[in-house]
């Protein structure tokens, strides 16, 4: 992985999908109480809303994935 764009998106989506997966597993429990389900969904919504504030942390993790990752984002738009 040499592109900061790809590394950043990988870290970002990994965090989001892990949280969705954990919430989904909990929501599928047979003994789940409705009030707990509501709390889980509210928590998920708040997490997704707050992830924007974690840009610097996500970028640090993305940069640490490999020593060959470019420290600049690709600003060129490629049309297919």
Coordinates of C-alpha atoms in Angstrom, one line a residue:
X1 CA 0.0 0.0 0.0
X2 CA 1.7 3.2 -1.2
X3 CA -1.2 5.6 -1.5
X4 CA -2.2 7.7 1.5
X5 CA -5.7 7.9 0.0
X6 CA -6.1 4.1 -0.1
X7 CA -4.6 3.7 3.4
X8 CA -6.8 6.4 4.9
X9 CA -10.0 4.9 3.4
X10 CA -8.9 1.4 4.5
X11 CA -8.5 2.6 8.1
X12 CA -11.7 4.6 8.0
X13 CA -13.9 1.9 6.6
X14 CA -12.4 -0.7 8.8
X15 CA -13.4 1.3 11.9
X16 CA -16.9 1.9 10.5
X17 CA -17.5 -1.7 9.4
X18 CA -16.2 -3.1 12.7
X19 CA -18.6 -1.0 14.7
X20 CA -21.5 -1.9 12.4
X21 CA -20.6 -5.6 12.7
X22 CA -20.4 -5.5 16.5
X23 CA -23.7 -3.7 16.7
X24 CA -25.3 -6.1 14.3
X25 CA -24.2 -9.1 16.3
X26 CA -25.7 -7.6 19.5
X27 CA -28.9 -6.8 17.7
X28 CA -29.4 -10.4 16.6
X29 CA -29.2 -11.8 20.1
X30 CA -32.4 -13.6 21.0
X31 CA -32.5 -12.2 24.5
X32 CA -32.0 -8.6 23.5
X33 CA -34.1 -6.1 25.3
X34 CA -35.7 -3.4 23.1
X35 CA -34.3 -0.5 25.3
X36 CA -30.8 -2.0 24.7
X37 CA -31.4 -2.2 21.0
X38 CA -32.4 1.5 21.0
X39 CA -29.2 2.4 22.9
X40 CA -27.0 0.4 20.5
X41 CA -28.5 2.2 17.5
X42 CA -28.1 5.6 19.1
X43 CA -24.5 4.8 20.0
X44 CA -23.8 3.7 16.4
X45 CA -25.4 6.9 15.1
X46 CA -23.3 9.0 17.5
X47 CA -20.1 7.1 16.5
X48 CA -20.6 7.7 12.8
X49 CA -21.3 11.4 13.5
X50 CA -18.2 11.8 15.6
X51 CA -15.8 9.9 13.3
X52 CA -15.2 13.1 11.4
X53 CA -13.5 14.5 14.5
X54 CA -11.0 11.7 14.3
X55 CA -9.4 12.7 11.0
X56 CA -5.9 13.2 12.5
X57 CA -5.9 9.9 14.4
X58 CA -7.1 8.0 11.3
X59 CA -4.4 9.7 9.2
X60 CA -1.7 8.7 11.7
X61 CA -2.8 5.1 11.6
X62 CA -2.9 5.1 7.8
X63 CA 0.6 6.5 7.7
X64 CA 1.9 3.9 10.1
X65 CA 0.6 1.0 7.9
X66 CA 3.6 1.1 5.7
X67 CA 7.0 2.9 5.5
X68 CA 6.4 3.5 1.8
X69 CA 3.1 5.4 2.0
X70 CA 3.2 8.8 0.4
X71 CA 2.6 11.6 2.9
X72 CA 0.5 13.5 0.3
X73 CA -3.0 12.8 -0.9
X74 CA -3.6 12.3 -4.6
X75 CA -5.3 15.5 -5.8
X76 CA -5.6 14.5 -9.4
X77 CA -9.0 13.4 -10.5
X78 CA -9.0 10.6 -13.0
X79 CA -12.0 10.1 -15.4
X80 CA -12.9 6.7 -16.7

